[in-house]
PDB file of C-alpha atoms in Angstrom:
ATOM      1  CA  MET A   1     -26.466  23.408   9.605  1.00 40.00           C
ATOM      2  CA  ALA A   2     -24.728  21.335  11.634  1.00 48.00           C
ATOM      3  CA  LYS A   3     -21.019  22.778  12.872  1.00 53.00           C
ATOM      4  CA  GLY A   4     -19.170  19.515  11.605  1.00 63.00           C
ATOM      5  CA  ASN A   5     -21.651  19.763   8.544  1.00 90.00           C
ATOM      6  CA  ARG A   6     -20.393  23.162   7.749  1.00 91.00           C
ATOM      7  CA  ARG A   7     -16.484  22.609   8.430  1.00 95.00           C
ATOM      8  CA  ASN A   8     -16.578  19.788   6.106  1.00 95.00           C
ATOM      9  CA  GLU A   9     -18.093  22.349   3.606  1.00 95.00           C
ATOM     10  CA  ILE A  10     -15.589  24.703   4.377  1.00 97.00           C
ATOM     11  CA  ILE A  11     -12.588  22.358   3.880  1.00 97.00           C
ATOM     12  CA  LEU A  12     -14.093  20.683   0.640  1.00 97.00           C
ATOM     13  CA  ALA A  13     -14.364  24.529  -1.113  1.00 97.00           C
ATOM     14  CA  SER A  14     -11.056  25.088   0.569  1.00 97.00           C
ATOM     15  CA  ILE A  15      -9.053  22.183  -1.032  1.00 97.00           C
ATOM     16  CA  ASP A  16     -10.659  23.353  -4.510  1.00 96.00           C
ATOM     17  CA  ALA A  17      -9.575  26.397  -3.966  1.00 95.00           C
ATOM     18  CA  PHE A  18      -6.037  25.845  -3.070  1.00 94.00           C
ATOM     19  CA  SER A  19      -5.687  23.328  -6.102  1.00 92.00           C
ATOM     20  CA  ARG A  20      -6.872  25.740  -8.576  1.00 91.00           C
ATOM     21  CA  THR A  21      -4.489  28.576  -6.970  1.00 87.00           C
ATOM     22  CA  ASN A  22      -1.441  28.548  -4.809  1.00 82.00           C
ATOM     23  CA  TYR A  23      -1.136  28.886  -0.813  1.00 88.00           C
ATOM     24  CA  GLU A  24      -0.313  32.382  -0.850  1.00 87.00           C
ATOM     25  CA  LYS A  25      -2.973  33.418  -3.430  1.00 89.00           C
ATOM     26  CA  ALA A  26      -5.631  31.524  -1.526  1.00 92.00           C
ATOM     27  CA  THR A  27      -6.713  34.604   0.553  1.00 95.00           C
ATOM     28  CA  THR A  28      -8.915  34.209   3.461  1.00 96.00           C
ATOM     29  CA  ALA A  29     -11.330  36.395   1.665  1.00 96.00           C
ATOM     30  CA  LEU A  30     -11.157  33.874  -1.461  1.00 96.00           C
ATOM     31  CA  LEU A  31     -11.573  30.818   0.934  1.00 96.00           C
ATOM     32  CA  ALA A  32     -14.633  32.251   2.480  1.00 97.00           C
ATOM     33  CA  ARG A  33     -16.015  33.553  -0.848  1.00 96.00           C
ATOM     34  CA  GLU A  34     -15.877  29.678  -2.147  1.00 95.00           C
ATOM     35  CA  ALA A  35     -17.297  28.215   0.734  1.00 95.00           C
ATOM     36  CA  GLY A  36     -20.240  30.667   0.162  1.00 95.00           C
ATOM     37  CA  ILE A  37     -19.723  32.653   4.114  1.00 96.00           C
ATOM     38  CA  ALA A  38     -18.693  35.636   5.589  1.00 96.00           C
ATOM     39  CA  GLU A  39     -14.465  35.868   5.767  1.00 95.00           C
ATOM     40  CA  GLY A  40     -15.423  36.705   9.872  1.00 95.00           C
ATOM     41  CA  THR A  41     -17.457  33.189   9.780  1.00 95.00           C
ATOM     42  CA  LEU A  42     -14.531  31.394   8.804  1.00 96.00           C
ATOM     43  CA  TYR A  43     -12.335  32.565  11.557  1.00 95.00           C
ATOM     44  CA  LYS A  44     -14.801  31.368  13.771  1.00 95.00           C
ATOM     45  CA  TYR A  45     -13.796  27.644  12.398  1.00 96.00           C
ATOM     46  CA  PHE A  46     -10.237  27.742  11.463  1.00 97.00           C
ATOM     47  CA  PRO A  47      -8.272  30.490  13.380  1.00 96.00           C
ATOM     48  CA  SER A  48      -5.919  31.253  10.073  1.00 96.00           C
ATOM     49  CA  LYS A  49      -5.720  30.303   6.654  1.00 96.00           C
ATOM     50  CA  LYS A  50      -2.627  28.094   7.961  1.00 95.00           C
ATOM     51  CA  GLU A  51      -5.016  26.027  10.087  1.00 97.00           C
ATOM     52  CA  LEU A  52      -7.183  25.693   7.059  1.00 97.00           C
ATOM     53  CA  PHE A  53      -4.755  24.113   4.719  1.00 96.00           C
ATOM     54  CA  LEU A  54      -3.512  21.691   7.470  1.00 96.00           C
ATOM     55  CA  ALA A  55      -7.257  20.934   8.179  1.00 97.00           C
ATOM     56  CA  CYS A  56      -7.325  20.057   4.743  1.00 97.00           C
ATOM     57  CA  CYS A  57      -4.274  17.948   4.565  1.00 96.00           C
ATOM     58  CA  ARG A  58      -5.995  16.063   7.584  1.00 97.00           C
ATOM     59  CA  TYR A  59      -9.298  15.859   5.785  1.00 97.00           C
ATOM     60  CA  ILE A  60      -7.683  13.900   2.802  1.00 97.00           C
ATOM     61  CA  GLU A  61      -5.369  11.536   5.084  1.00 96.00           C
ATOM     62  CA  ASP A  62      -8.377  10.814   7.120  1.00 97.00           C
ATOM     63  CA  ILE A  63     -10.217   9.586   3.769  1.00 96.00           C
ATOM     64  CA  LEU A  64      -7.289   7.538   2.696  1.00 96.00           C
ATOM     65  CA  ILE A  65      -6.685   5.863   6.117  1.00 96.00           C
ATOM     66  CA  THR A  66     -10.299   4.529   6.367  1.00 96.00           C
ATOM     67  CA  ARG A  67     -10.085   3.298   3.084  1.00 96.00           C
ATOM     68  CA  TYR A  68      -6.630   1.119   3.721  1.00 96.00           C
ATOM     69  CA  ASP A  69      -8.093   0.198   7.341  1.00 95.00           C
ATOM     70  CA  ALA A  70     -10.826  -1.374   5.653  1.00 96.00           C
ATOM     71  CA  ILE A  71      -8.677  -3.471   3.479  1.00 96.00           C
ATOM     72  CA  TYR A  72      -6.198  -4.359   5.783  1.00 93.00           C
ATOM     73  CA  LYS A  73      -9.469  -6.047   7.553  1.00 94.00           C
ATOM     74  CA  GLU A  74     -10.616  -7.504   4.445  1.00 94.00           C
ATOM     75  CA  CYS A  75      -7.192  -8.936   3.492  1.00 93.00           C
ATOM     76  CA  LYS A  76      -5.922 -10.080   7.148  1.00 86.00           C
ATOM     77  CA  ASP A  77      -3.302 -12.377   6.750  1.00 89.00           C
ATOM     78  CA  GLN A  78      -2.339 -11.490   2.760  1.00 94.00           C
ATOM     79  CA  PRO A  79       0.358  -8.878   2.977  1.00 93.00           C
ATOM     80  CA  LEU A  80       0.597  -8.531  -0.940  1.00 90.00           C
ATOM     81  CA  GLU A  81      -3.027  -8.770  -1.523  1.00 92.00           C
ATOM     82  CA  SER A  82      -3.446  -5.929   1.001  1.00 94.00           C
ATOM     83  CA  LEU A  83      -0.558  -3.866  -0.916  1.00 93.00           C
ATOM     84  CA  LYS A  84      -1.672  -4.500  -4.454  1.00 90.00           C
ATOM     85  CA  ARG A  85      -5.293  -3.429  -3.196  1.00 93.00           C
ATOM     86  CA  ILE A  86      -4.234  -0.237  -1.245  1.00 95.00           C
ATOM     87  CA  ALA A  87      -2.264   0.989  -4.139  1.00 92.00           C
ATOM     88  CA  ALA A  88      -5.480   0.246  -6.485  1.00 91.00           C
ATOM     89  CA  SER A  89      -7.520   2.047  -3.777  1.00 94.00           C
ATOM     90  CA  TYR A  90      -5.238   4.888  -4.151  1.00 94.00           C
ATOM     91  CA  LEU A  91      -5.347   5.024  -7.683  1.00 92.00           C
ATOM     92  CA  ASP A  92      -8.869   4.929  -8.062  1.00 93.00           C
ATOM     93  CA  PHE A  93      -8.889   8.255  -5.546  1.00 95.00           C
ATOM     94  CA  VAL A  94      -6.668  10.217  -7.421  1.00 93.00           C
ATOM     95  CA  ARG A  95      -8.315   9.450 -10.437  1.00 92.00           C
ATOM     96  CA  GLU A  96     -11.739  10.418  -8.800  1.00 94.00           C
ATOM     97  CA  ASN A  97     -10.733  13.416  -7.281  1.00 95.00           C
ATOM     98  CA  PRO A  98      -9.015  15.685  -9.538  1.00 94.00           C
ATOM     99  CA  SER A  99      -8.709  18.502  -6.768  1.00 95.00           C
ATOM    100  CA  MET A 100      -7.325  16.416  -4.125  1.00 95.00           C
ATOM    101  CA  ARG A 101      -4.623  14.900  -5.812  1.00 93.00           C
ATOM    102  CA  LYS A 102      -3.428  18.611  -6.894  1.00 92.00           C
ATOM    103  CA  PHE A 103      -4.077  19.436  -3.193  1.00 94.00           C
ATOM    104  CA  LEU A 104      -1.282  16.473  -2.595  1.00 91.00           C
ATOM    105  CA  ALA A 105       1.352  17.092  -5.055  1.00 88.00           C
ATOM    106  CA  PHE A 106       0.832  21.021  -3.881  1.00 87.00           C
ATOM    107  CA  VAL A 107       1.983  19.942  -0.084  1.00 88.00           C
ATOM    108  CA  LEU A 108       4.663  18.125  -1.368  1.00 84.00           C
ATOM    109  CA  ASN A 109       6.565  20.851  -3.668  1.00 81.00           C
ATOM    110  CA  ASN A 110       5.803  23.089  -0.110  1.00 81.00           C
ATOM    111  CA  SER A 111       7.711  21.097   2.029  1.00 77.00           C
ATOM    112  CA  PHE A 112      10.162  23.759   2.854  1.00 84.00           C
ATOM    113  CA  ASP A 113       7.319  25.187   5.737  1.00 87.00           C
ATOM    114  CA  ASP A 114       8.050  23.546   8.601  1.00 92.00           C
ATOM    115  CA  ASP A 115       4.270  23.115   9.539  1.00 92.00           C
ATOM    116  CA  PHE A 116       3.668  21.536   5.915  1.00 91.00           C
ATOM    117  CA  ARG A 117       6.539  19.393   6.180  1.00 92.00           C
ATOM    118  CA  ARG A 118       5.610  17.892   9.624  1.00 94.00           C
ATOM    119  CA  GLU A 119       2.559  16.956   8.484  1.00 93.00           C
ATOM    120  CA  LEU A 120       3.530  15.352   5.036  1.00 92.00           C
ATOM    121  CA  GLU A 121       6.245  13.253   7.409  1.00 94.00           C
ATOM    122  CA  GLY A 122       3.287  12.146   9.602  1.00 95.00           C
ATOM    123  CA  PHE A 123       1.632  10.972   6.776  1.00 95.00           C
ATOM    124  CA  ILE A 124       4.235   9.171   4.948  1.00 95.00           C
ATOM    125  CA  ASN A 125       5.946   7.907   8.195  1.00 96.00           C
ATOM    126  CA  LEU A 126       2.932   5.923   9.082  1.00 96.00           C
ATOM    127  CA  ASN A 127       2.120   4.765   5.411  1.00 96.00           C
ATOM    128  CA  ILE A 128       5.897   3.913   5.651  1.00 96.00           C
ATOM    129  CA  ARG A 129       5.645   1.673   8.916  1.00 97.00           C
ATOM    130  CA  ALA A 130       2.691  -0.020   7.827  1.00 96.00           C
ATOM    131  CA  THR A 131       4.323  -1.068   4.709  1.00 95.00           C
ATOM    132  CA  GLU A 132       7.135  -2.414   6.259  1.00 95.00           C
ATOM    133  CA  ARG A 133       4.989  -4.463   8.360  1.00 95.00           C
ATOM    134  CA  MET A 134       3.527  -6.152   5.267  1.00 94.00           C
ATOM    135  CA  VAL A 135       6.337  -6.932   3.754  1.00 92.00           C
ATOM    136  CA  ARG A 136       7.932  -7.962   6.956  1.00 94.00           C
ATOM    137  CA  ARG A 137       5.007 -10.520   7.200  1.00 94.00           C
ATOM    138  CA  ALA A 138       5.291 -11.601   3.477  1.00 91.00           C
ATOM    139  CA  GLN A 139       8.756 -12.261   4.518  1.00 91.00           C
ATOM    140  CA  GLU A 140       7.483 -14.784   7.291  1.00 93.00           C
ATOM    141  CA  LEU A 141       4.979 -16.296   5.316  1.00 92.00           C
ATOM    142  CA  GLY A 142       7.940 -17.362   2.622  1.00 89.00           C
ATOM    143  CA  LYS A 143       6.142 -14.976   0.325  1.00 86.00           C
ATOM    144  CA  VAL A 144       9.117 -12.771  -0.533  1.00 85.00           C
ATOM    145  CA  ARG A 145      12.763 -13.229  -0.527  1.00 84.00           C
ATOM    146  CA  LYS A 146      14.266 -12.566   3.151  1.00 86.00           C
ATOM    147  CA  ASP A 147      17.342 -11.194   1.771  1.00 86.00           C
ATOM    148  CA  ILE A 148      15.270  -7.770   0.510  1.00 87.00           C
ATOM    149  CA  ASN A 149      14.861  -4.622   2.925  1.00 90.00           C
ATOM    150  CA  PRO A 150      11.529  -4.098   3.489  1.00 92.00           C
ATOM    151  CA  ARG A 151      12.191  -0.455   4.579  1.00 93.00           C
ATOM    152  CA  VAL A 152      13.554   0.339   1.089  1.00 90.00           C
ATOM    153  CA  VAL A 153      10.824  -1.272  -0.526  1.00 90.00           C
ATOM    154  CA  ALA A 154       8.269   0.564   1.720  1.00 93.00           C
ATOM    155  CA  TRP A 155       9.668   3.933   0.682  1.00 93.00           C
ATOM    156  CA  PHE A 156       9.666   2.587  -3.301  1.00 89.00           C
ATOM    157  CA  TYR A 157       5.939   1.598  -2.719  1.00 91.00           C
ATOM    158  CA  VAL A 158       4.840   5.015  -1.091  1.00 93.00           C
ATOM    159  CA  GLY A 159       7.321   7.142  -2.884  1.00 91.00           C
ATOM    160  CA  GLY A 160       4.524   5.551  -5.800  1.00 88.00           C
ATOM    161  CA  TYR A 161       1.840   7.720  -4.668  1.00 88.00           C
ATOM    162  CA  PHE A 162       3.016  10.944  -5.959  1.00 89.00           C
ATOM    163  CA  THR A 163       4.464   9.203  -9.134  1.00 88.00           C
ATOM    164  CA  LEU A 164       0.436   8.009  -9.676  1.00 89.00           C
ATOM    165  CA  ILE A 165      -0.443  11.590  -9.362  1.00 91.00           C
ATOM    166  CA  LEU A 166       2.008  12.489 -11.777  1.00 89.00           C
ATOM    167  CA  MET A 167       0.784   9.889 -14.140  1.00 90.00           C
ATOM    168  CA  THR A 168      -2.914  10.594 -13.849  1.00 91.00           C
ATOM    169  CA  GLU A 169      -2.401  14.448 -14.104  1.00 89.00           C
ATOM    170  CA  MET A 170      -0.154  13.867 -17.119  1.00 90.00           C
ATOM    171  CA  GLY A 171      -2.825  11.644 -18.634  1.00 90.00           C
ATOM    172  CA  ALA A 172      -0.999   8.358 -19.185  1.00 89.00           C
ATOM    173  CA  GLU A 173      -2.249   5.650 -20.810  1.00 89.00           C
ATOM    174  CA  GLU A 174      -0.579   2.889 -18.541  1.00 86.00           C
ATOM    175  CA  VAL A 175      -3.272   4.120 -15.486  1.00 84.00           C
ATOM    176  CA  GLU A 176      -6.205   2.892 -17.591  1.00 85.00           C
ATOM    177  CA  ASP A 177      -4.626  -0.698 -18.302  1.00 84.00           C
ATOM    178  CA  PRO A 178      -6.383  -3.246 -16.155  1.00 79.00           C
ATOM    179  CA  VAL A 179      -3.719  -5.139 -15.150  1.00 80.00           C
ATOM    180  CA  PHE A 180      -1.306  -1.874 -14.710  1.00 81.00           C
ATOM    181  CA  MET A 181      -1.718  -2.314 -10.666  1.00 78.00           C
ATOM    182  CA  ASP A 182       0.320  -5.752 -11.224  1.00 77.00           C
ATOM    183  CA  ARG A 183       2.821  -4.303 -13.143  1.00 74.00           C
ATOM    184  CA  TYR A 184       3.473  -1.018 -10.940  1.00 72.00           C
ATOM    185  CA  LEU A 185       3.697  -3.462  -8.229  1.00 75.00           C
ATOM    186  CA  ASN A 186       7.011  -5.224  -9.986  1.00 65.00           C
ATOM    187  CA  ILE A 187       9.178  -4.492  -7.407  1.00 58.00           C
ATOM    188  CA  LEU A 188       7.330  -6.459  -4.483  1.00 59.00           C
ATOM    189  CA  TYR A 189       6.162  -9.446  -6.993  1.00 56.00           C
ATOM    190  CA  ALA A 190      10.156  -9.827  -8.235  1.00 62.00           C
ATOM    191  CA  ALA A 191      10.925 -10.398  -4.300  1.00 54.00           C
ATOM    192  CA  GLN A 192       8.291 -13.406  -4.165  1.00 57.00           C
ATOM    193  CA  ALA A 193      10.301 -16.200  -2.866  1.00 56.00           C
ATOM    194  CA  ASP A 194       9.645 -18.775  -5.799  1.00 53.00           C
ATOM    195  CA  LEU A 195       9.752 -16.037  -8.886  1.00 48.00           C
ATOM    196  CA  PRO A 196      13.117 -16.258 -10.314  1.00 49.00           C
ATOM    197  CA  GLN A 197      14.612 -13.034 -11.235  1.00 46.00           C
ATOM    198  CA  ASP A 198      15.017 -13.560 -14.685  1.00 44.00           C
ATOM    199  CA  THR A 199      11.662 -14.248 -15.603  1.00 38.00           C
ATOM    200  CA  VAL A 200      10.404 -10.771 -13.600  1.00 39.00           C
ATOM    201  CA  ALA A 201      13.050  -8.718 -15.699  1.00 37.00           C
ATOM    202  CA  GLY A 202      11.928 -10.243 -18.900  1.00 37.00           C
ATOM    203  CA  ARG A 203       8.279  -9.915 -18.278  1.00 40.00           C
ATOM    204  CA  SER A 204       8.915  -6.114 -17.358  1.00 39.00           C
ATOM    205  CA  GLY A 205      10.231  -5.629 -20.229  1.00 39.00           C
ATOM    206  CA  ASP A 206       8.084  -7.695 -22.890  1.00 39.00           C
ATOM    207  CA  GLU A 207       4.360  -6.492 -21.545  1.00 39.00           C
ATOM    208  CA  ARG A 208       5.432  -3.019 -21.147  1.00 36.00           C
ATOM    209  CA  ALA A 209       6.614  -2.684 -24.895  1.00 31.00           C
TER     210      ALA A 209
END
């Protein structure tokens, strides 16, 4: 088997193992067994358990970034549509990949580890900057009011990634609603230049009832 394929198989097996237990309990012996290889073979691909864990992080990040990049290219100069489709794509991802969503939640809850924190910060900051650019572009196009702070909106948007994980884990029925994403992005739609604020406030209250 090609080395790249075997490496990915180890990563996928490890994501499953980490998501079922925790970082401390997931020994290299367990991780090797889950991947169907000898413990010594594991070290040929990853010098330590931490390096394997970080490789799992980057594997998931790469999947998401690839999906987001495809949406950016399709939507081009439609920033609000891009944001809506990215959020929908992320929701699909966490619903379809329970092990990966648990893994992402685990990384957030273990940000006290400097290496884990740096990895998480890098991914989050990348998403914050991209979201902020899209909000600013929407302002330039007259789609979003100019008096809102794009960075604050970006933080709420990206922070919502973990809200979607929680809602999916808890089986929240709202995520099954076909118009859920429109409501989820209400913070952006409320900022649209041509939408009165009282209309949005009334809609968010009435429609969720």
